[in-house]
């Protein structure tokens, strides 16, 4: 095995880690769109290097503000995902209600 990994190997490793992370949270069945959004949330909150807001608070006030900004962006992204999922549930519930009404008529 070589010392350096190719771009494809790094991407495959990243995808495997993401799939395991989703599996650990029982989120294996996400659609492609939701997968991408969850990946952005995960990167924002638990990313590598300085981009991960939850990788430890410390350092100067500037570092703290930068981490706080990343944390806020991750939470905002989570909120968009929750709004989208809530809308999907409302539509599904309305569809079930309409089917039950049609069946009873």
Short mmCIF file of N, CA and C in Angstrom, two decimals:
data_model
loop_
_atom_site.label_atom_id
_atom_site.label_comp_id
_atom_site.label_asym_id
_atom_site.label_seq_id
_atom_site.Cartn_x
_atom_site.Cartn_y
_atom_site.Cartn_z
N UNK A 1 0.85 -1.18 0.00
CA UNK A 1 0.00 0.00 0.00
C UNK A 1 0.89 1.23 0.00
N UNK A 2 0.57 2.17 -0.84
CA UNK A 2 1.37 3.37 -0.96
C UNK A 2 1.22 4.29 0.24
N UNK A 3 2.12 5.23 0.33
CA UNK A 3 2.13 6.18 1.43
C UNK A 3 0.98 7.16 1.32
N UNK A 4 0.65 7.54 0.09
CA UNK A 4 -0.41 8.52 -0.12
C UNK A 4 -1.61 7.87 -0.82
N UNK A 5 -2.79 8.25 -0.40
CA UNK A 5 -4.00 7.70 -0.99
C UNK A 5 -4.44 8.57 -2.16
N UNK A 6 -5.05 7.93 -3.14
CA UNK A 6 -5.59 8.68 -4.27
C UNK A 6 -6.85 9.41 -3.83
N UNK A 7 -7.28 10.33 -4.67
CA UNK A 7 -8.51 11.09 -4.38
C UNK A 7 -9.70 10.15 -4.26
N UNK A 8 -9.76 9.14 -5.12
CA UNK A 8 -10.84 8.17 -5.10
C UNK A 8 -10.84 7.35 -3.81
N UNK A 9 -9.63 6.96 -3.35
CA UNK A 9 -9.53 6.19 -2.10
C UNK A 9 -9.96 7.04 -0.91
N UNK A 10 -9.57 8.30 -0.91
CA UNK A 10 -9.97 9.20 0.18
C UNK A 10 -11.48 9.39 0.20
N UNK A 11 -12.09 9.55 -0.98
CA UNK A 11 -13.54 9.73 -1.09
C UNK A 11 -14.27 8.46 -0.64
N UNK A 12 -13.76 7.29 -1.05
CA UNK A 12 -14.37 6.02 -0.64
C UNK A 12 -14.29 5.84 0.87
N UNK A 13 -13.16 6.22 1.45
CA UNK A 13 -12.99 6.14 2.90
C UNK A 13 -13.96 7.10 3.61
N UNK A 14 -14.11 8.30 3.07
CA UNK A 14 -15.04 9.28 3.64
C UNK A 14 -16.46 8.75 3.58
N UNK A 15 -16.85 8.16 2.42
CA UNK A 15 -18.20 7.63 2.26
C UNK A 15 -18.46 6.47 3.23
N UNK A 16 -17.45 5.62 3.43
CA UNK A 16 -17.60 4.49 4.35
C UNK A 16 -17.80 5.00 5.78
N UNK A 17 -17.04 6.01 6.17
CA UNK A 17 -17.19 6.59 7.51
C UNK A 17 -18.57 7.22 7.66
N UNK A 18 -19.03 7.91 6.63
CA UNK A 18 -20.34 8.56 6.69
C UNK A 18 -21.44 7.51 6.80
N UNK A 19 -21.34 6.43 6.02
CA UNK A 19 -22.34 5.37 6.08
C UNK A 19 -22.38 4.74 7.47
N UNK A 20 -21.22 4.54 8.07
CA UNK A 20 -21.16 3.97 9.42
C UNK A 20 -21.76 4.94 10.43
N UNK A 21 -21.45 6.24 10.28
CA UNK A 21 -21.98 7.27 11.18
C UNK A 21 -23.50 7.30 11.09
N UNK A 22 -24.05 7.22 9.86
CA UNK A 22 -25.50 7.20 9.68
C UNK A 22 -26.11 5.92 10.26
N UNK A 23 -25.44 4.81 10.04
CA UNK A 23 -25.93 3.54 10.56
C UNK A 23 -25.98 3.55 12.09
N UNK A 24 -24.98 4.14 12.72
CA UNK A 24 -24.95 4.23 14.17
C UNK A 24 -26.13 5.03 14.71
N UNK A 25 -26.70 5.89 13.89
CA UNK A 25 -27.83 6.74 14.30
C UNK A 25 -29.14 6.28 13.67
N UNK A 26 -29.14 5.08 13.09
CA UNK A 26 -30.32 4.49 12.45
C UNK A 26 -30.87 5.40 11.35
N UNK A 27 -29.97 5.94 10.54
CA UNK A 27 -30.35 6.83 9.43
C UNK A 27 -29.92 6.25 8.08
N UNK A 28 -29.91 4.93 7.98
CA UNK A 28 -29.43 4.26 6.77
C UNK A 28 -30.30 4.52 5.54
N UNK A 29 -31.57 4.80 5.74
CA UNK A 29 -32.54 4.87 4.65
C UNK A 29 -32.76 6.28 4.10
N UNK A 30 -31.84 7.19 4.33
CA UNK A 30 -32.02 8.57 3.87
C UNK A 30 -32.01 8.67 2.36
N UNK A 31 -32.81 9.60 1.85
CA UNK A 31 -32.76 9.87 0.41
C UNK A 31 -31.43 10.55 0.10
N UNK A 32 -31.09 10.62 -1.18
CA UNK A 32 -29.83 11.24 -1.60
C UNK A 32 -29.77 12.70 -1.18
N UNK A 33 -30.89 13.42 -1.31
CA UNK A 33 -30.92 14.84 -0.93
C UNK A 33 -30.71 14.99 0.57
N UNK A 34 -31.39 14.16 1.37
CA UNK A 34 -31.24 14.24 2.82
C UNK A 34 -29.83 13.82 3.24
N UNK A 35 -29.28 12.82 2.55
CA UNK A 35 -27.92 12.37 2.83
C UNK A 35 -26.93 13.52 2.69
N UNK A 36 -27.07 14.27 1.60
CA UNK A 36 -26.17 15.40 1.37
C UNK A 36 -26.33 16.46 2.46
N UNK A 37 -27.57 16.70 2.87
CA UNK A 37 -27.81 17.70 3.90
C UNK A 37 -27.25 17.25 5.24
N UNK A 38 -27.44 15.98 5.58
CA UNK A 38 -26.89 15.46 6.83
C UNK A 38 -25.36 15.48 6.78
N UNK A 39 -24.79 15.21 5.62
CA UNK A 39 -23.34 15.28 5.48
C UNK A 39 -22.85 16.70 5.74
N UNK A 40 -23.58 17.71 5.24
CA UNK A 40 -23.19 19.11 5.51
C UNK A 40 -23.29 19.42 7.00
N UNK A 41 -24.36 18.93 7.64
CA UNK A 41 -24.52 19.15 9.08
C UNK A 41 -23.37 18.50 9.84
N UNK A 42 -23.08 17.27 9.49
CA UNK A 42 -22.00 16.54 10.18
C UNK A 42 -20.66 17.24 9.99
N UNK A 43 -20.40 17.68 8.78
CA UNK A 43 -19.15 18.38 8.51
C UNK A 43 -19.08 19.69 9.28
N UNK A 44 -20.19 20.40 9.33
CA UNK A 44 -20.23 21.69 10.02
C UNK A 44 -20.00 21.52 11.52
N UNK A 45 -20.63 20.51 12.10
CA UNK A 45 -20.55 20.33 13.55
C UNK A 45 -19.37 19.48 14.00
N UNK A 46 -19.09 18.41 13.27
CA UNK A 46 -18.05 17.49 13.70
C UNK A 46 -16.98 17.28 12.64
N UNK A 47 -16.80 18.27 11.80
CA UNK A 47 -15.81 18.15 10.72
C UNK A 47 -14.40 18.05 11.25
N UNK A 48 -13.52 17.88 10.34
CA UNK A 48 -12.12 17.77 10.73
C UNK A 48 -11.47 19.14 10.74
N UNK A 49 -10.42 19.25 11.46
CA UNK A 49 -9.67 20.50 11.51
C UNK A 49 -10.45 21.61 12.16
N UNK A 50 -10.27 22.82 11.66
CA UNK A 50 -10.88 23.99 12.25
C UNK A 50 -12.35 24.12 11.91
N UNK A 51 -12.82 23.39 10.90
CA UNK A 51 -14.21 23.55 10.47
C UNK A 51 -15.20 22.91 11.43
N UNK A 52 -14.79 21.97 12.23
CA UNK A 52 -15.71 21.31 13.14
C UNK A 52 -15.93 22.12 14.40
N UNK A 53 -17.12 22.60 14.60
CA UNK A 53 -17.42 23.46 15.74
C UNK A 53 -17.33 22.71 17.06
N UNK A 54 -17.55 21.39 17.04
CA UNK A 54 -17.55 20.63 18.27
C UNK A 54 -16.24 19.89 18.50
N UNK A 55 -15.20 20.29 17.81
CA UNK A 55 -13.89 19.65 17.98
C UNK A 55 -13.14 20.21 19.18
N UNK A 56 -13.78 20.96 20.00
CA UNK A 56 -13.15 21.48 21.21
C UNK A 56 -13.10 22.98 21.19
N UNK A 57 -13.62 23.55 22.24
CA UNK A 57 -13.56 25.00 22.38
C UNK A 57 -12.27 25.34 23.10
N UNK A 58 -11.60 26.29 22.61
CA UNK A 58 -10.36 26.70 23.24
C UNK A 58 -9.68 27.75 22.40
N UNK A 59 -8.69 28.33 22.95
CA UNK A 59 -7.94 29.33 22.22
C UNK A 59 -8.46 30.73 22.50
N UNK A 60 -8.26 31.58 21.56
CA UNK A 60 -8.59 32.99 21.73
C UNK A 60 -10.08 33.24 21.56
N UNK A 61 -10.48 34.45 21.82
CA UNK A 61 -11.88 34.84 21.63
C UNK A 61 -12.25 34.73 20.15
N UNK A 62 -11.30 35.06 19.28
CA UNK A 62 -11.55 34.94 17.84
C UNK A 62 -11.83 33.48 17.46
N UNK A 63 -11.05 32.55 18.02
CA UNK A 63 -11.27 31.13 17.75
C UNK A 63 -12.64 30.69 18.26
N UNK A 64 -12.98 31.16 19.46
CA UNK A 64 -14.29 30.82 20.04
C UNK A 64 -15.42 31.33 19.16
N UNK A 65 -15.31 32.56 18.68
CA UNK A 65 -16.36 33.13 17.82
C UNK A 65 -16.46 32.38 16.50
N UNK A 66 -15.32 31.96 15.97
CA UNK A 66 -15.32 31.18 14.73
C UNK A 66 -16.02 29.84 14.95
N UNK A 67 -15.73 29.18 16.07
CA UNK A 67 -16.37 27.91 16.38
C UNK A 67 -17.86 28.10 16.62
N UNK A 68 -18.21 29.17 17.29
CA UNK A 68 -19.62 29.47 17.54
C UNK A 68 -20.37 29.72 16.24
N UNK A 69 -19.72 30.39 15.30
CA UNK A 69 -20.33 30.64 13.99
C UNK A 69 -20.58 29.31 13.26
N UNK A 70 -19.61 28.39 13.32
CA UNK A 70 -19.80 27.08 12.68
C UNK A 70 -20.90 26.29 13.35
N UNK A 71 -20.97 26.36 14.68
CA UNK A 71 -22.02 25.67 15.40
C UNK A 71 -23.39 26.21 15.02
N UNK A 72 -23.51 27.51 14.94
CA UNK A 72 -24.77 28.15 14.56
C UNK A 72 -25.18 27.73 13.14
N UNK A 73 -24.23 27.69 12.23
CA UNK A 73 -24.52 27.28 10.86
C UNK A 73 -24.98 25.82 10.82
N UNK A 74 -24.37 24.96 11.63
CA UNK A 74 -24.78 23.56 11.69
C UNK A 74 -26.19 23.41 12.23
N UNK A 75 -26.52 24.17 13.26
CA UNK A 75 -27.86 24.11 13.84
C UNK A 75 -28.89 24.63 12.83
N UNK A 76 -28.56 25.69 12.13
CA UNK A 76 -29.47 26.22 11.12
C UNK A 76 -29.72 25.17 10.04
N UNK A 77 -28.70 24.48 9.62
CA UNK A 77 -28.85 23.43 8.60
C UNK A 77 -29.73 22.30 9.13
N UNK A 78 -29.56 21.95 10.42
CA UNK A 78 -30.42 20.93 11.02
C UNK A 78 -31.88 21.39 10.99
N UNK A 79 -32.11 22.65 11.28
CA UNK A 79 -33.47 23.17 11.28
C UNK A 79 -34.11 23.04 9.90
N UNK A 80 -33.36 23.32 8.84
CA UNK A 80 -33.91 23.18 7.48
C UNK A 80 -34.30 21.73 7.22
N UNK A 81 -33.47 20.80 7.68
CA UNK A 81 -33.77 19.38 7.49
C UNK A 81 -35.05 19.01 8.26
N UNK A 82 -35.18 19.50 9.48
CA UNK A 82 -36.38 19.21 10.28
C UNK A 82 -37.63 19.81 9.64
N UNK A 83 -37.52 21.00 9.11
CA UNK A 83 -38.66 21.63 8.43
C UNK A 83 -39.08 20.79 7.23
N UNK A 84 -38.10 20.35 6.45
CA UNK A 84 -38.40 19.53 5.27
C UNK A 84 -39.06 18.22 5.67
N UNK A 85 -38.54 17.57 6.73
CA UNK A 85 -39.12 16.31 7.18
C UNK A 85 -40.53 16.52 7.74
N UNK A 86 -40.74 17.61 8.45
CA UNK A 86 -42.06 17.92 8.99
C UNK A 86 -43.07 18.12 7.85
N UNK A 87 -42.66 18.84 6.83
CA UNK A 87 -43.53 19.06 5.68
C UNK A 87 -43.89 17.74 5.00
N UNK A 88 -42.92 16.86 4.88
CA UNK A 88 -43.16 15.55 4.27
C UNK A 88 -44.16 14.75 5.10
N UNK A 89 -44.02 14.79 6.41
CA UNK A 89 -44.95 14.07 7.29
C UNK A 89 -46.37 14.64 7.19
N UNK A 90 -46.48 15.95 7.14
CA UNK A 90 -47.79 16.58 7.02
C UNK A 90 -48.47 16.14 5.72
N UNK A 91 -47.72 16.14 4.62
CA UNK A 91 -48.28 15.71 3.34
C UNK A 91 -48.70 14.24 3.37
N UNK A 92 -47.89 13.40 4.00
CA UNK A 92 -48.23 11.98 4.10
C UNK A 92 -49.47 11.79 4.96
N UNK A 93 -49.55 12.50 6.06
CA UNK A 93 -50.73 12.41 6.93
C UNK A 93 -51.99 12.84 6.20
N UNK A 94 -51.90 13.94 5.47
CA UNK A 94 -53.07 14.41 4.70
C UNK A 94 -53.48 13.39 3.65
N UNK A 95 -52.51 12.76 3.03
CA UNK A 95 -52.82 11.73 2.03
C UNK A 95 -53.52 10.54 2.68
N UNK A 96 -53.07 10.13 3.84
CA UNK A 96 -53.71 9.03 4.57
C UNK A 96 -55.13 9.41 4.97
N UNK A 97 -55.30 10.61 5.47
CA UNK A 97 -56.63 11.09 5.86
C UNK A 97 -57.58 11.07 4.67
N UNK A 98 -57.11 11.56 3.52
CA UNK A 98 -57.95 11.57 2.31
C UNK A 98 -58.29 10.16 1.85
N UNK A 99 -57.34 9.24 1.94
CA UNK A 99 -57.61 7.85 1.55
C UNK A 99 -58.65 7.23 2.48
N UNK A 100 -58.55 7.52 3.77
CA UNK A 100 -59.52 6.98 4.73
C UNK A 100 -60.90 7.58 4.51
N UNK A 101 -60.95 8.88 4.19
CA UNK A 101 -62.23 9.51 3.92
C UNK A 101 -62.88 8.89 2.68
N UNK A 102 -62.07 8.69 1.62
CA UNK A 102 -62.59 8.09 0.39
C UNK A 102 -63.09 6.66 0.62
N UNK A 103 -62.39 5.94 1.48
CA UNK A 103 -62.77 4.56 1.76
C UNK A 103 -64.08 4.49 2.54
N UNK A 104 -64.30 5.45 3.40
CA UNK A 104 -65.51 5.47 4.23
C UNK A 104 -66.72 6.03 3.48
N UNK A 105 -66.52 6.65 2.37
CA UNK A 105 -67.64 7.24 1.59
C UNK A 105 -68.14 6.29 0.54
#
